[in-house]
PDB file of C-alpha atoms in Angstrom:
ATOM      1  CA  MET A   1      83.285 110.062 -53.686  1.00  0.00           C
ATOM      2  CA  ALA A   2      79.870 110.528 -52.773  1.00  0.00           C
ATOM      3  CA  ALA A   3      78.387 111.456 -55.799  1.00  0.00           C
ATOM      4  CA  VAL A   4      79.969 108.735 -57.356  1.00  0.00           C
ATOM      5  CA  GLU A   5      78.804 106.129 -54.230  1.00  0.00           C
ATOM      6  CA  LEU A   6      75.357 108.285 -54.788  1.00  0.00           C
ATOM      7  CA  LEU A   7      75.001 107.707 -58.732  1.00  0.00           C
ATOM      8  CA  ARG A   8      75.828 103.992 -57.886  1.00  0.00           C
ATOM      9  CA  LEU A   9      73.197 103.423 -56.166  1.00  0.00           C
ATOM     10  CA  LEU A  10      70.473 105.659 -57.855  1.00  0.00           C
ATOM     11  CA  ARG A  11      72.501 103.476 -61.123  1.00  0.00           C
ATOM     12  CA  GLU A  12      71.272 100.117 -59.156  1.00  0.00           C
ATOM     13  CA  GLN A  13      67.681 101.839 -58.341  1.00  0.00           C
ATOM     14  CA  HIS A  14      66.603 103.352 -61.731  1.00  0.00           C
ATOM     15  CA  GLY A  15      68.914 102.168 -64.536  1.00  0.00           C
ATOM     16  CA  PRO A  16      71.157 103.920 -67.072  1.00  0.00           C
ATOM     17  CA  LEU A  17      71.117 107.735 -66.383  1.00  0.00           C
ATOM     18  CA  MET A  18      71.745 111.411 -67.662  1.00  0.00           C
ATOM     19  CA  PHE A  19      72.378 114.823 -65.528  1.00  0.00           C
ATOM     20  CA  HIS A  20      70.034 117.790 -67.178  1.00  0.00           C
ATOM     21  CA  GLN A  21      71.174 121.420 -65.945  1.00  0.00           C
ATOM     22  CA  SER A  22      68.606 124.266 -66.707  1.00  0.00           C
ATOM     23  CA  GLY A  23      69.912 127.022 -65.840  1.00  0.00           C
ATOM     24  CA  GLY A  24      66.641 128.168 -64.496  1.00  0.00           C
ATOM     25  CA  CYS A  25      65.693 129.958 -61.269  1.00  0.00           C
ATOM     26  CA  CYS A  26      65.856 128.256 -57.503  1.00  0.00           C
ATOM     27  CA  ASP A  27      66.888 124.516 -58.023  1.00  0.00           C
ATOM     28  CA  GLY A  28      66.369 124.768 -61.782  1.00  0.00           C
ATOM     29  CA  SER A  29      70.362 126.029 -61.770  1.00  0.00           C
ATOM     30  CA  ALA A  30      71.089 122.593 -60.075  1.00  0.00           C
ATOM     31  CA  PRO A  31      71.899 119.506 -62.283  1.00  0.00           C
ATOM     32  CA  MET A  32      68.673 117.790 -62.261  1.00  0.00           C
ATOM     33  CA  CYS A  33      69.446 113.463 -62.508  1.00  0.00           C
ATOM     34  CA  TYR A  34      66.924 111.800 -64.462  1.00  0.00           C
ATOM     35  CA  PRO A  35      67.021 107.628 -65.784  1.00  0.00           C
ATOM     36  CA  ALA A  36      68.620 108.131 -69.234  1.00  0.00           C
ATOM     37  CA  GLY A  37      66.413 109.536 -71.898  1.00  0.00           C
ATOM     38  CA  GLU A  38      63.224 110.190 -69.720  1.00  0.00           C
ATOM     39  CA  PHE A  39      64.387 114.490 -69.849  1.00  0.00           C
ATOM     40  CA  ARG A  40      64.031 115.219 -73.817  1.00  0.00           C
ATOM     41  CA  THR A  41      66.885 117.215 -74.532  1.00  0.00           C
ATOM     42  CA  GLY A  42      66.548 118.940 -77.946  1.00  0.00           C
ATOM     43  CA  SER A  43      68.459 121.655 -80.039  1.00  0.00           C
ATOM     44  CA  SER A  44      68.929 124.133 -77.001  1.00  0.00           C
ATOM     45  CA  ASP A  45      70.836 121.534 -75.232  1.00  0.00           C
ATOM     46  CA  VAL A  46      74.728 121.210 -75.052  1.00  0.00           C
ATOM     47  CA  LEU A  47      75.858 118.038 -74.503  1.00  0.00           C
ATOM     48  CA  LEU A  48      78.955 118.555 -72.107  1.00  0.00           C
ATOM     49  CA  ALA A  49      80.567 115.611 -71.172  1.00  0.00           C
ATOM     50  CA  ARG A  50      79.647 111.585 -70.882  1.00  0.00           C
ATOM     51  CA  LEU A  51      80.854 111.222 -67.536  1.00  0.00           C
ATOM     52  CA  ALA A  52      82.477 107.534 -66.702  1.00  0.00           C
ATOM     53  CA  VAL A  53      81.894 106.781 -62.838  1.00  0.00           C
ATOM     54  CA  GLU A  54      83.380 103.720 -61.472  1.00  0.00           C
ATOM     55  CA  GLY A  55      80.987 101.127 -60.763  1.00  0.00           C
ATOM     56  CA  VAL A  56      78.535 102.188 -63.706  1.00  0.00           C
ATOM     57  CA  PRO A  57      78.423 100.170 -66.192  1.00  0.00           C
ATOM     58  CA  GLU A  58      77.276 102.391 -69.163  1.00  0.00           C
ATOM     59  CA  ARG A  59      78.676 106.721 -69.648  1.00  0.00           C
ATOM     60  CA  VAL A  60      76.383 109.367 -67.614  1.00  0.00           C
ATOM     61  CA  GLY A  61      75.354 112.178 -70.508  1.00  0.00           C
ATOM     62  CA  PHE A  62      75.679 115.251 -68.803  1.00  0.00           C
ATOM     63  CA  TRP A  63      73.443 118.019 -70.898  1.00  0.00           C
ATOM     64  CA  MET A  64      72.911 121.428 -70.241  1.00  0.00           C
ATOM     65  CA  SER A  65      70.782 124.294 -71.512  1.00  0.00           C
ATOM     66  CA  ALA A  66      72.937 126.383 -74.702  1.00  0.00           C
ATOM     67  CA  ASP A  67      71.659 129.832 -72.336  1.00  0.00           C
ATOM     68  CA  GLN A  68      73.574 127.917 -69.597  1.00  0.00           C
ATOM     69  CA  PHE A  69      76.689 126.875 -71.417  1.00  0.00           C
ATOM     70  CA  ALA A  70      77.299 130.098 -73.105  1.00  0.00           C
ATOM     71  CA  ARG A  71      77.537 131.838 -69.559  1.00  0.00           C
ATOM     72  CA  TRP A  72      80.168 128.759 -67.917  1.00  0.00           C
ATOM     73  CA  ARG A  73      81.416 127.831 -71.138  1.00  0.00           C
ATOM     74  CA  HIS A  74      84.937 128.514 -69.757  1.00  0.00           C
ATOM     75  CA  THR A  75      84.611 127.027 -66.318  1.00  0.00           C
ATOM     76  CA  HIS A  76      85.094 123.163 -65.164  1.00  0.00           C
ATOM     77  CA  LEU A  77      82.837 121.735 -63.566  1.00  0.00           C
ATOM     78  CA  THR A  78      82.323 119.537 -61.139  1.00  0.00           C
ATOM     79  CA  VAL A  79      79.109 117.442 -60.318  1.00  0.00           C
ATOM     80  CA  ASP A  80      79.018 117.319 -56.013  1.00  0.00           C
ATOM     81  CA  VAL A  81      76.565 115.973 -53.621  1.00  0.00           C
ATOM     82  CA  VAL A  82      76.098 117.435 -50.229  1.00  0.00           C
ATOM     83  CA  PRO A  83      73.364 117.248 -47.343  1.00  0.00           C
ATOM     84  CA  GLY A  84      69.680 118.907 -48.120  1.00  0.00           C
ATOM     85  CA  ARG A  85      66.792 117.885 -49.710  1.00  0.00           C
ATOM     86  CA  GLY A  86      66.699 120.169 -53.651  1.00  0.00           C
ATOM     87  CA  SER A  87      63.241 120.091 -54.885  1.00  0.00           C
ATOM     88  CA  GLY A  88      61.869 118.830 -57.983  1.00  0.00           C
ATOM     89  CA  PHE A  89      62.395 115.302 -59.756  1.00  0.00           C
ATOM     90  CA  SER A  90      65.826 114.883 -59.399  1.00  0.00           C
ATOM     91  CA  LEU A  91      65.863 111.161 -58.202  1.00  0.00           C
ATOM     92  CA  GLU A  92      68.390 111.515 -55.232  1.00  0.00           C
ATOM     93  CA  ALA A  93      65.597 114.038 -53.680  1.00  0.00           C
ATOM     94  CA  PRO A  94      64.323 110.740 -51.215  1.00  0.00           C
ATOM     95  CA  GLU A  95      68.232 110.177 -50.543  1.00  0.00           C
ATOM     96  CA  GLY A  96      68.152 113.768 -48.305  1.00  0.00           C
ATOM     97  CA  VAL A  97      71.064 114.764 -50.425  1.00  0.00           C
ATOM     98  CA  ARG A  98      71.229 117.312 -53.787  1.00  0.00           C
ATOM     99  CA  PHE A  99      73.583 117.133 -56.786  1.00  0.00           C
ATOM    100  CA  LEU A 100      75.193 120.632 -56.796  1.00  0.00           C
ATOM    101  CA  ILE A 101      78.132 122.416 -59.361  1.00  0.00           C
ATOM    102  CA  ARG A 102      81.173 123.378 -58.098  1.00  0.00           C
ATOM    103  CA  SER A 103      83.025 125.166 -60.528  1.00  0.00           C
ATOM    104  CA  ARG A 104      86.473 127.243 -61.403  1.00  0.00           C
ATOM    105  CA  LEU A 105      87.776 129.198 -64.198  1.00  0.00           C
ATOM    106  CA  PHE A 106      89.810 127.230 -66.540  1.00  0.00           C
ATOM    107  CA  THR A 107      93.356 127.831 -66.258  1.00  0.00           C
ATOM    108  CA  ASP A 108      95.104 129.656 -69.035  1.00  0.00           C
ATOM    109  CA  GLU A 109      96.525 125.721 -70.146  1.00  0.00           C
ATOM    110  CA  GLU A 110      93.032 124.586 -70.488  1.00  0.00           C
ATOM    111  CA  ARG A 111      91.770 127.572 -72.028  1.00  0.00           C
ATOM    112  CA  GLU A 112      94.515 126.802 -74.986  1.00  0.00           C
ATOM    113  CA  ARG A 113      93.221 123.399 -75.075  1.00  0.00           C
ATOM    114  CA  LEU A 114      89.854 124.094 -76.118  1.00  0.00           C
ATOM    115  CA  VAL A 115      88.227 123.366 -79.156  1.00  0.00           C
ATOM    116  CA  ASP A 116      85.995 125.727 -80.098  1.00  0.00           C
TER     117      ASP A 116
END
């Protein structure tokens, strides 16, 4: 629930939001939160989902670099938030927290439902 509350706060402060996860080194592998449209996505990015967040009027796009997606395509990803300051330009940095991804492999049933 901490991630939901943080996203509500960030939405109030910055307007519509988006995530991008590049898969680079260091904090580049953490999801970065931006005002929607501020980070330019391109053909080397995959839109994984448009997240429905309670209390946020529009969905929050979650983009990932294609290289990162190729490695994580069979995992269930959850956006979470933890204490500590990440680096970079992610909107949550001044709040003393940082977003991170928790992952687990898909179950056999989930894998069967995937659309290639």
